[in-house]
XYZ file of C-alpha atoms in Angstrom:
700
model
C -0.441 8.939 -44.273
C 0.209 5.557 -42.730
C 0.525 2.497 -44.968
C -1.609 -0.386 -44.888
C -1.103 -2.967 -42.105
C -1.663 -5.626 -44.547
C 1.839 -4.990 -45.873
C 3.176 -5.087 -42.486
C 1.115 -8.104 -41.081
C -0.029 -11.431 -42.723
C 1.505 -12.641 -45.994
C 3.552 -9.938 -47.636
C 5.422 -10.251 -50.852
C 9.109 -10.676 -51.093
C 11.282 -9.092 -53.583
C 10.845 -11.822 -56.193
C 7.071 -11.584 -55.936
C 6.575 -14.888 -53.867
C 4.574 -14.768 -50.652
C 6.726 -15.011 -47.558
C 5.693 -17.728 -45.212
C 8.304 -17.260 -42.562
C 6.329 -15.184 -40.058
C 3.008 -13.295 -39.332
C 4.715 -10.054 -38.093
C 7.492 -8.496 -40.231
C 10.941 -8.516 -38.209
C 12.630 -5.430 -39.844
C 11.959 -3.158 -36.992
C 14.021 -0.477 -35.238
C 14.612 0.283 -31.715
C 12.317 3.133 -30.700
C 12.389 5.871 -28.057
C 15.821 4.837 -26.822
C 16.307 8.020 -24.881
C 13.367 7.266 -22.457
C 14.811 3.725 -22.130
C 18.061 5.144 -20.912
C 16.155 7.323 -18.421
C 14.335 4.177 -17.291
C 17.821 2.433 -16.586
C 19.011 5.312 -14.718
C 15.900 5.346 -12.705
C 16.540 1.813 -11.676
C 19.982 2.487 -10.652
C 18.574 5.570 -8.700
C 16.049 3.229 -7.061
C 18.649 0.766 -6.007
C 20.885 3.633 -4.521
C 17.946 5.198 -2.834
C 16.746 1.957 -1.150
C 20.528 1.270 -0.018
C 20.313 4.477 1.806
C 17.240 3.256 3.569
C 18.706 -0.165 4.409
C 21.785 1.529 5.796
C 20.094 4.336 7.813
C 16.668 2.754 8.846
C 15.439 0.357 11.555
C 11.783 -0.625 11.239
C 11.458 -1.074 15.133
C 11.541 2.695 15.226
C 8.090 2.812 13.614
C 6.340 1.681 16.871
C 9.055 1.314 19.606
C 10.189 4.243 21.466
C 13.926 5.381 22.568
C 15.035 4.864 26.142
C 17.307 7.258 28.173
C 20.537 6.054 26.463
C 19.103 6.578 22.986
C 18.315 2.962 22.260
C 15.238 1.599 20.405
C 13.320 -0.642 22.353
C 13.387 -4.082 21.311
C 16.743 -3.717 19.535
C 18.835 -6.615 20.279
C 21.994 -4.876 18.857
C 21.628 -2.169 21.408
C 23.779 -1.766 24.452
C 22.441 -3.327 26.668
C 20.708 -5.948 24.703
C 16.937 -4.874 24.555
C 15.788 -7.916 22.241
C 12.958 -8.779 24.662
C 12.353 -5.374 26.158
C 9.991 -3.746 23.627
C 7.710 -1.557 25.853
C 8.726 2.321 26.679
C 7.996 3.395 30.257
C 8.275 6.781 31.583
C 10.045 6.435 35.036
C 9.565 9.946 36.509
C 5.828 10.787 36.929
C 6.537 14.397 37.689
C 8.361 14.823 34.316
C 5.288 13.341 32.544
C 2.917 15.584 34.588
C 4.944 18.815 33.648
C 4.982 17.911 29.916
C 1.116 17.814 29.946
C 0.593 21.316 31.416
C -0.571 23.952 28.868
C 2.419 26.418 29.148
C 5.257 24.085 30.250
C 8.424 24.112 28.456
C 9.223 20.664 29.242
C 8.671 18.141 26.520
C 7.817 14.362 26.842
C 10.777 13.617 24.667
C 13.099 14.736 27.438
C 11.248 12.719 30.225
C 13.260 9.792 31.629
C 12.209 6.639 29.751
C 13.349 2.897 29.824
C 12.546 -0.206 27.870
C 10.752 -2.910 29.806
C 9.120 -6.461 29.220
C 5.723 -5.378 30.537
C 4.018 -2.345 32.009
C 4.687 -2.043 35.877
C 1.668 -2.119 38.167
C 1.691 -0.895 41.674
C 1.941 -3.428 44.409
C -1.128 -3.747 46.951
C 1.012 -3.954 49.977
C 4.449 -2.348 49.510
C 6.242 0.099 47.224
C 7.792 -1.226 43.957
C 10.591 0.356 42.104
C 11.743 0.569 38.390
C 15.443 1.043 38.389
C 17.858 1.880 35.645
C 19.738 -0.639 33.669
C 22.313 -2.358 35.946
C 25.814 -0.903 35.458
C 28.623 0.625 37.602
C 28.602 -0.790 41.158
C 25.314 -2.527 40.625
C 26.505 -5.983 40.033
C 23.459 -7.399 38.259
C 23.010 -9.133 34.822
C 20.188 -7.994 32.572
C 18.431 -11.302 33.134
C 18.443 -11.000 36.931
C 17.228 -7.349 36.603
C 14.351 -8.563 34.574
C 13.571 -11.403 36.984
C 13.543 -8.874 39.895
C 10.975 -6.767 38.143
C 13.633 -4.051 37.437
C 13.902 -3.376 41.139
C 17.480 -3.364 42.935
C 16.488 -0.510 45.419
C 17.734 -2.661 48.293
C 21.242 -2.612 46.832
C 21.519 1.053 46.656
C 23.912 3.276 48.744
C 22.390 5.914 51.162
C 23.322 8.573 48.573
C 21.679 6.628 45.712
C 18.673 6.240 48.031
C 18.412 9.758 48.783
C 18.755 10.743 45.177
C 15.838 8.059 44.400
C 13.626 9.735 46.801
C 14.155 13.180 45.135
C 13.153 11.458 41.687
C 16.539 11.621 40.333
C 17.309 7.872 40.167
C 18.690 5.406 39.603
C 15.231 3.963 40.905
C 12.000 5.456 40.593
C 8.668 4.513 42.469
C 5.837 2.788 40.813
C 3.072 4.874 41.757
C 0.511 4.934 38.758
C -0.692 1.715 37.261
C 0.105 1.663 33.509
C -1.230 -0.322 30.481
C 0.501 -1.099 27.103
C -1.031 1.231 24.557
C 0.777 0.889 21.080
C 4.054 -0.334 22.786
C 4.136 2.617 25.241
C 3.089 2.170 28.842
C 0.195 4.798 29.279
C -0.385 5.916 32.904
C -3.836 5.681 34.293
C -4.929 8.969 35.894
C -5.552 7.369 39.311
C -2.415 6.927 41.793
C -2.245 3.701 43.971
C -3.239 4.953 47.476
C -0.972 2.178 49.060
C 2.015 2.947 47.041
C 1.651 6.748 47.478
C 1.393 6.342 51.344
C 4.581 4.307 51.519
C 6.354 6.809 49.266
C 5.276 9.702 51.590
C 6.282 7.672 54.716
C 9.978 7.275 53.085
C 10.118 11.047 52.688
C 9.976 11.152 48.830
C 9.095 14.407 47.315
C 5.759 15.412 46.316
C 4.208 13.558 43.378
C 1.618 15.388 41.284
C -1.506 12.923 40.882
C -3.732 15.264 38.814
C -5.400 13.915 35.883
C -3.150 15.780 33.470
C -0.690 12.887 34.172
C -1.745 11.035 31.216
C -2.525 13.677 28.632
C 0.923 14.200 27.230
C 1.329 10.418 26.816
C -1.905 10.183 24.958
C -0.994 13.222 22.779
C 2.422 11.589 21.900
C 0.925 8.092 20.927
C -1.973 9.779 18.880
C 0.258 12.379 16.871
C 0.070 12.114 13.008
C 3.611 10.975 12.840
C 3.240 8.185 15.285
C -0.022 6.971 13.645
C 1.616 6.993 10.133
C 4.680 5.013 11.626
C 2.176 2.603 13.056
C 0.470 2.022 9.743
C 3.686 1.394 8.000
C 4.547 -0.956 10.683
C 1.376 -2.903 10.351
C 2.293 -3.574 6.809
C 5.557 -5.172 7.887
C 3.991 -7.181 10.690
C 1.155 -8.503 8.368
C 3.630 -9.723 5.559
C 2.194 -13.212 5.605
C -1.189 -11.703 5.034
C 0.135 -9.741 2.112
C 1.730 -12.927 0.545
C -1.329 -14.942 0.911
C -4.214 -12.285 0.346
C -2.241 -10.163 -2.032
C -0.341 -12.561 -3.931
C -1.373 -16.270 -3.821
C -5.186 -15.801 -3.679
C -5.515 -13.362 -6.297
C -3.351 -15.586 -8.567
C -5.550 -18.617 -8.037
C -8.750 -16.719 -8.565
C -7.462 -14.900 -11.750
C -6.554 -18.224 -13.281
C -9.753 -19.776 -12.234
C -11.590 -16.767 -13.866
C -9.591 -17.161 -17.148
C -10.591 -21.037 -17.109
C -14.210 -20.195 -16.659
C -14.198 -17.470 -19.438
C -12.890 -20.035 -21.738
C -15.378 -22.807 -20.932
C -18.385 -20.971 -19.476
C -18.362 -17.708 -21.446
C -22.194 -17.254 -21.654
C -22.625 -17.589 -17.765
C -19.454 -15.449 -16.822
C -20.879 -11.957 -16.993
C -23.809 -12.805 -14.672
C -21.689 -14.707 -12.283
C -19.333 -11.766 -12.094
C -22.079 -9.273 -11.490
C -23.505 -11.517 -8.591
C -20.403 -12.370 -7.096
C -19.310 -8.589 -7.051
C -22.400 -7.408 -5.248
C -22.024 -10.283 -2.674
C -18.440 -9.348 -2.046
C -18.735 -5.584 -1.707
C -21.697 -5.989 0.798
C -19.376 -8.426 2.812
C -16.499 -6.071 2.873
C -18.606 -3.159 4.011
C -19.928 -5.482 6.813
C -16.267 -6.174 8.003
C -15.706 -2.405 8.086
C -18.689 -1.854 10.289
C -17.616 -4.782 12.506
C -14.009 -3.356 13.064
C -15.584 0.128 13.487
C -17.731 -1.108 16.531
C -21.016 -0.133 14.776
C -22.019 -3.860 14.501
C -21.468 -6.292 17.348
C -18.506 -5.743 19.729
C -15.342 -6.203 17.655
C -13.954 -2.548 17.369
C -10.129 -2.327 17.161
C -8.746 -1.226 20.406
C -5.204 0.585 21.030
C -4.833 -1.304 24.308
C -2.479 -4.367 23.997
C -1.950 -5.425 27.751
C -4.435 -6.424 30.303
C -6.349 -3.618 31.750
C -9.276 -2.625 33.976
C -12.654 -2.444 32.244
C -13.028 1.295 33.157
C -10.079 2.286 31.120
C -11.057 4.136 27.864
C -8.225 4.959 25.524
C -9.322 6.354 22.107
C -6.950 5.764 19.180
C -6.886 7.985 15.919
C -6.816 4.618 13.981
C -10.461 3.954 14.999
C -11.614 7.489 13.619
C -9.784 6.746 10.198
C -11.528 3.258 10.107
C -14.924 4.745 10.863
C -14.349 7.391 7.873
C -13.317 4.560 5.557
C -16.445 2.676 6.701
C -18.736 5.469 5.734
C -16.825 5.915 2.335
C -17.333 2.315 1.749
C -21.049 2.533 2.357
C -21.396 5.282 -0.214
C -19.260 3.066 -2.799
C -21.342 0.068 -1.959
C -24.712 1.984 -2.812
C -23.224 3.348 -6.090
C -21.833 -0.093 -7.088
C -25.112 -1.908 -6.589
C -27.101 0.566 -8.405
C -24.504 0.666 -11.415
C -24.529 -3.146 -11.505
C -28.358 -2.961 -11.799
C -28.085 -0.522 -14.535
C -25.911 -2.722 -16.761
C -28.113 -5.761 -16.407
C -29.800 -4.956 -19.782
C -26.228 -4.879 -21.423
C -25.088 -8.268 -20.178
C -26.019 -9.997 -23.573
C -23.722 -7.504 -25.503
C -20.879 -8.328 -22.936
C -21.512 -11.938 -23.592
C -20.903 -11.627 -27.354
C -17.599 -9.484 -26.602
C -16.345 -12.218 -24.217
C -16.944 -14.995 -26.741
C -14.393 -13.237 -29.088
C -11.873 -13.408 -26.181
C -12.547 -16.969 -25.202
C -12.017 -17.923 -28.770
C -8.592 -16.385 -28.874
C -7.514 -17.837 -25.371
C -8.619 -21.306 -26.597
C -6.515 -20.989 -29.791
C -3.438 -19.269 -28.400
C -3.184 -21.297 -25.237
C 0.070 -19.795 -23.934
C -1.811 -16.478 -23.022
C -2.959 -18.266 -19.807
C 0.424 -19.138 -19.088
C 2.504 -16.000 -19.861
C 1.072 -13.690 -16.895
C 3.073 -15.859 -14.478
C 6.128 -14.232 -15.820
C 5.373 -10.626 -14.958
C 3.407 -11.862 -11.905
C 6.843 -13.280 -10.765
C 8.769 -10.190 -11.552
C 6.409 -8.120 -9.814
C 6.171 -10.377 -6.773
C 10.025 -10.045 -6.177
C 9.766 -6.186 -7.083
C 7.149 -5.757 -4.345
C 8.943 -7.556 -1.663
C 12.143 -5.443 -2.332
C 10.076 -2.246 -2.431
C 8.081 -2.776 0.647
C 11.197 -3.935 2.655
C 12.975 -0.732 1.347
C 9.954 1.396 2.230
C 9.881 0.232 5.771
C 13.478 1.248 6.295
C 13.113 4.609 4.377
C 10.144 5.572 6.661
C 12.199 4.586 9.786
C 15.531 6.159 8.612
C 17.053 9.374 10.381
C 19.610 9.979 13.002
C 19.031 9.405 16.739
C 20.304 12.617 18.382
C 19.992 14.032 22.023
C 17.781 16.811 22.490
C 18.954 20.225 23.514
C 16.783 21.334 26.459
C 17.045 23.796 29.222
C 14.905 21.987 31.679
C 15.772 20.620 35.123
C 16.343 16.891 34.491
C 19.330 16.013 36.747
C 19.585 12.218 37.256
C 22.030 9.772 39.053
C 24.770 8.454 36.922
C 25.765 5.020 37.880
C 29.158 5.181 36.217
C 30.134 8.458 37.332
C 28.656 7.727 40.860
C 27.012 11.098 41.229
C 23.951 13.181 40.246
C 24.628 14.553 36.644
C 22.757 17.578 35.350
C 24.584 17.766 31.937
C 23.331 15.744 28.947
C 20.407 14.455 30.734
C 17.934 15.309 27.994
C 16.102 12.675 25.962
C 16.679 11.484 22.540
C 14.734 11.876 19.348
C 14.865 10.818 15.679
C 16.059 13.612 13.497
C 14.536 13.561 10.009
C 16.346 15.654 7.285
C 14.368 17.106 4.010
C 16.191 14.625 1.778
C 14.523 11.721 3.543
C 11.304 13.134 2.458
C 12.477 13.510 -1.154
C 13.796 9.795 -0.885
C 10.214 8.647 0.260
C 8.502 10.512 -2.626
C 10.935 9.175 -5.242
C 10.466 5.558 -3.789
C 6.586 6.023 -4.072
C 7.035 7.354 -7.615
C 9.182 4.332 -8.507
C 6.904 1.914 -7.351
C 3.914 3.288 -9.534
C 6.271 3.643 -12.652
C 7.624 0.375 -12.390
C 4.238 -1.279 -11.892
C 2.635 0.476 -14.829
C 5.684 -0.393 -16.928
C 5.580 -4.280 -16.138
C 1.811 -4.141 -16.809
C 2.419 -2.281 -20.102
C 5.014 -4.743 -21.041
C 2.621 -7.625 -20.321
C -0.198 -5.738 -22.415
C 2.145 -5.203 -25.294
C 3.048 -9.009 -25.406
C -0.524 -10.111 -25.426
C -1.328 -7.527 -28.292
C 1.537 -9.003 -30.507
C 0.387 -12.534 -30.076
C -3.322 -11.758 -30.629
C -2.395 -9.706 -33.644
C -0.673 -12.715 -35.117
C -3.814 -14.642 -34.464
C -6.086 -12.091 -36.296
C -3.820 -11.419 -39.254
C -3.815 -15.093 -40.022
C -7.479 -15.330 -40.539
C -8.079 -16.409 -37.024
C -6.472 -19.829 -37.654
C -3.534 -21.396 -35.752
C -1.471 -22.646 -38.667
C 2.113 -23.539 -38.764
C 2.800 -19.751 -39.273
C 1.790 -19.086 -35.634
C 3.814 -21.224 -33.250
C 2.306 -22.284 -30.130
C 4.717 -20.152 -28.234
C 3.680 -16.975 -30.250
C 3.540 -15.062 -26.904
C 7.249 -15.580 -26.385
C 7.783 -14.437 -30.052
C 6.067 -11.213 -29.163
C 8.053 -10.811 -25.780
C 11.234 -11.205 -27.861
C 10.185 -8.314 -30.159
C 9.193 -6.162 -27.246
C 12.637 -6.887 -25.356
C 14.493 -6.070 -28.549
C 12.710 -3.132 -29.954
C 9.949 -1.465 -27.954
C 11.045 -1.261 -24.153
C 11.731 2.525 -24.599
C 8.200 3.142 -26.183
C 6.533 1.116 -23.351
C 8.816 2.974 -20.725
C 7.568 6.390 -22.290
C 3.876 5.450 -21.971
C 4.166 4.327 -18.325
C 6.100 7.402 -17.586
C 3.350 9.603 -18.798
C 0.654 7.913 -16.767
C 2.936 8.104 -13.663
C 3.775 11.699 -14.259
C 0.059 12.644 -14.328
C -0.959 10.597 -11.493
C 1.999 12.295 -9.413
C 0.833 15.686 -10.308
C -2.595 14.755 -9.055
C -1.298 13.409 -5.772
C 0.679 16.688 -5.159
C -2.040 18.868 -5.855
C -4.271 16.861 -3.295
C -1.390 16.931 -0.718
C -1.255 20.919 -1.268
C -5.000 20.967 -0.700
C -4.881 19.008 2.564
C -1.981 21.305 3.819
C -3.888 24.504 3.060
C -7.021 23.041 4.798
C -4.920 22.453 7.796
C -3.315 25.919 7.587
C -6.890 27.360 7.251
C -6.112 28.648 3.597
C -8.616 26.407 1.945
C -10.795 28.582 -0.427
C -13.825 29.658 1.462
C -15.942 30.793 -1.211
C -18.049 28.991 -3.977
C -15.811 29.966 -6.686
C -12.458 28.843 -5.214
C -13.945 25.454 -4.228
C -15.683 25.174 -7.855
C -12.361 26.056 -9.517
C -10.612 23.344 -7.328
C -13.124 20.634 -7.921
C -12.956 21.524 -11.605
C -9.186 21.090 -11.821
C -9.508 17.740 -9.958
C -12.111 16.458 -12.361
C -10.050 17.808 -15.215
C -6.892 15.733 -14.116
C -8.907 12.625 -13.661
C -10.226 12.966 -17.153
C -6.808 13.529 -18.438
C -5.543 10.473 -16.529
C -8.339 8.326 -17.863
C -7.833 9.407 -21.490
C -3.979 8.856 -21.163
C -4.641 5.347 -19.977
C -7.130 4.616 -22.593
C -4.727 6.119 -25.398
C -1.659 4.172 -23.956
C -3.568 0.869 -24.176
C -4.433 1.285 -27.611
C -0.957 2.594 -28.353
C 0.630 -0.454 -26.816
C -1.400 -2.702 -29.400
C -0.116 -0.584 -32.348
C 3.451 -0.800 -31.121
C 3.157 -4.638 -30.843
C 1.729 -4.636 -34.348
C 3.902 -2.064 -36.273
C 7.022 -1.676 -34.153
C 6.665 2.155 -34.362
C 7.557 4.665 -31.590
C 5.029 5.542 -28.924
C 3.692 8.715 -30.263
C 3.239 7.321 -33.860
C 1.566 4.421 -32.384
C -0.777 6.344 -30.350
C -1.695 8.633 -33.183
C -2.564 5.732 -35.393
C -4.570 4.055 -32.832
C -6.532 7.326 -32.023
C -7.225 7.895 -35.644
C -8.498 4.261 -35.875
C -11.002 4.618 -32.946
C -12.216 8.008 -33.847
C -13.088 6.814 -37.543
C -14.981 3.706 -35.857
C -16.332 5.107 -32.726
C -19.924 4.190 -33.607
C -18.970 0.763 -34.496
C -17.002 -0.237 -31.661
C -17.746 2.220 -28.856
C -20.719 0.742 -26.978
C -18.969 -2.845 -27.600
C -16.002 -1.804 -25.886
C -17.385 -0.087 -22.987
C -19.523 -2.809 -21.851
C -16.847 -5.336 -22.140
C -14.514 -3.063 -20.187
C -17.256 -2.733 -17.361
C -17.601 -6.641 -16.987
C -13.708 -6.981 -16.934
C -13.590 -4.166 -14.178
C -16.128 -5.994 -12.166
C -13.893 -9.116 -12.729
C -10.905 -7.228 -11.184
C -12.913 -5.958 -8.357
C -14.191 -9.399 -7.448
C -10.571 -10.643 -7.219
C -9.360 -7.706 -5.181
C -12.264 -7.709 -2.965
C -11.858 -11.483 -2.297
C -8.455 -10.689 -1.116
C -9.891 -8.002 1.279
C -12.404 -10.537 2.727
C -9.589 -13.055 3.469
C -7.214 -10.279 4.841
C -9.938 -9.281 7.330
C -10.269 -12.865 8.247
C -6.506 -13.548 8.757
C -6.080 -10.268 10.566
C -8.808 -11.320 12.860
C -6.892 -14.223 14.375
C -5.082 -14.209 17.773
C -1.645 -13.731 16.218
C -2.537 -10.057 15.136
C -4.165 -9.322 18.532
C -1.263 -10.201 20.666
C 1.392 -7.980 21.982
C 4.287 -8.891 19.713
C 2.525 -8.943 16.441
C -0.629 -6.852 17.103
C -1.302 -4.499 14.450
C -2.739 -0.945 15.182
C -5.469 -1.212 12.574
C -6.350 -3.560 9.492
C -7.049 -0.446 7.340
C -3.718 -0.101 5.773
C -2.740 -3.971 5.346
C -6.316 -4.426 3.701
C -5.978 -1.677 1.319
C -2.694 -3.072 0.387
C -4.022 -6.591 -0.233
C -6.714 -4.812 -2.317
C -4.118 -2.977 -4.383
C -2.089 -6.031 -4.926
C -5.059 -8.194 -5.697
C -6.192 -5.521 -8.288
C -2.758 -5.414 -9.843
C -2.578 -9.246 -10.176
C -6.048 -9.410 -11.611
C -5.154 -6.712 -14.141
C -2.057 -8.812 -15.264
C -4.251 -11.892 -15.898
C -7.511 -10.009 -17.303
C -5.176 -8.265 -19.512
C -5.367 -11.512 -21.503
C -9.021 -10.934 -22.199
C -8.958 -7.157 -22.239
C -6.094 -6.905 -24.777
C -7.408 -9.673 -26.855
C -10.720 -7.761 -27.348
C -8.998 -4.425 -27.994
C -6.328 -5.862 -30.318
C -8.726 -7.717 -32.410
C -11.188 -4.666 -32.635
C -8.477 -2.344 -33.773
C -7.268 -4.876 -36.163
C -10.764 -5.293 -37.485
C -11.006 -1.399 -38.080
C -7.670 -1.381 -39.848
C -8.786 -4.391 -41.833
C -12.077 -2.833 -42.823
C -10.303 0.421 -43.933
C -7.834 -1.254 -45.988
C -10.487 -3.258 -47.928
C -13.362 -0.673 -48.426
C -15.532 -1.685 -45.420
C -15.076 -5.402 -45.713
C -12.650 -7.138 -43.150
C -10.939 -9.839 -45.056
C -8.951 -11.195 -42.068
C -11.698 -11.154 -39.418
C -12.516 -14.526 -37.989
C -16.170 -15.591 -38.482
C -16.980 -15.226 -34.825
C -15.948 -11.607 -34.673
C -17.873 -10.641 -37.973
C -20.984 -12.291 -36.554
C -20.476 -10.567 -33.101
C -20.041 -6.948 -34.711
C -22.759 -7.539 -37.129
C -25.103 -8.492 -34.122
C -24.127 -5.492 -32.274
C -24.770 -3.176 -35.315
C -27.947 -4.714 -35.745
C -28.754 -4.256 -32.104
C -27.852 -0.542 -32.251
C -29.828 -0.016 -35.462
C -33.030 -1.529 -33.993
C -32.419 0.432 -30.677
C -32.018 3.711 -32.505
C -35.034 2.933 -34.738
C -37.381 2.541 -31.743
C -36.295 5.881 -30.177
């Protein structure tokens, strides 16, 4: 049997029978769940080591830019030669590109001769232009002169070099096909220049295949799943100013404004929140329709450079964006119908929020404290996103082992070399995938941990307010929030780490099951009968219910941890028993309050999405250097960051309500149904709620 909280909280007698006035919450606590705390510390050390591997092995330029014939990453200023300004990959030998596009060909595009350029070459209208290898050996040109000459030094070649070039073995290659910059690769257009091709034939050059297949292999390479995933990650890196403004600063400002308004305009806030939510979700859906090209003419395009209007290059990103648009339309419909359904419950939500507004007004440090976890999470996310970019781009650049005929002229050896002429690729080892999964899990666990710490601190401060009869006497210092934080840091970090680990573990299992399902679907092993699909959907529903229950139980467990200082499982058991004994009394009240708070969080996060769309629509993110392939992932990241920031600040209201309700239940149990410590406003609210419930049931 658990002891009465009145002996733990409030005025408790000392050994001499005199009431102690030294504090509201007793300080004779013990450190709990130390083993999990040690595991959490080891986890942080592992995160640092894992991130160090990424910083050491990765290069974010690999996410978008290709490799040249020397194995250098285009745009890498540390390469030899310096490629700092040369970000575009261009395939010099059109016949190799043609062969890689044939159905049964053994030649791969990765082995085709490629070079890094400043812009994509276009055939001349009255002569034949050339793209030559980087100047070295007997070619006495600097890289700057080579660029200024449009990569052409054909006139300086010896007869042997010219003959080799006419055999498409370099060091110079003809510009026969026009090309356009598509995702930092020069995509051939399936139409050869008649003038350039005529000059090439007059010079005695070998036959050049000009069939439409010339562009298929490049298009397939650009639209591969791995290339699209890398571009999405690169989008996050390029849009970092958007993430800071729309994922950090804006939600911080809006969350503080919402808390201030809930303090002074509590009666109007539920209505304002519902209306604002509907306006925002409609606005976000319209932005998706605009970017998908279904409204107006603002669809995202994979083409970066100037191009003829007849060119139609389709990117996989546009398909993903259109799928997201359909999903967003469905969510908008459900959200609007749900908000209409809860209109009748708004008055009940107002009474709940009045209690939280009273607490915020009395314990004023509650509004200030979220800045601390906000700052910690901001630093963590900057470190985490940087490490993620390097981890996703880690791997070793190795030369391919090919058996194809790819002889090229070696400027240093002064001869045609048929050895080691294959292209280069980035080799990924299995442990890189494990490192990425660990990094993703670490982000989720750390986020849950910091949010749990914040909630526990709020609960401890609000409990002090309740068990002092709702008064701010000299027993509750103005900075009671920081007293609660001190107790957390000293005694309960292990318990909070355990609760956040359980949530992260369940979420990870659900993520892995979803990944397995997608893999089976691709491999055509997805259950094709109704029973198999029903079993899968049931398993998913079961896991979601488990996740929701665990999050709810954890939140109440954090409250009891803050109040009693017990271990996680003991506090969870105590909180669950209190809720089950008073489920009819507090159930409907808590649900309506949580719905309004959830809509408030969505308002903040959807506002971040709207401003992210507006910022990503500027010229900076449509130009060649900083162009993003799709606004989809940066917008989703801004939404997630905005929701997390809103959760940190809205936890002030959320935990205030839950802590006072749990304390009220315990207070009622200890005093035979009469809560002696409850503030008058809470008693009035719960009495009104019970009366409303009684009248509602009586009319049914």
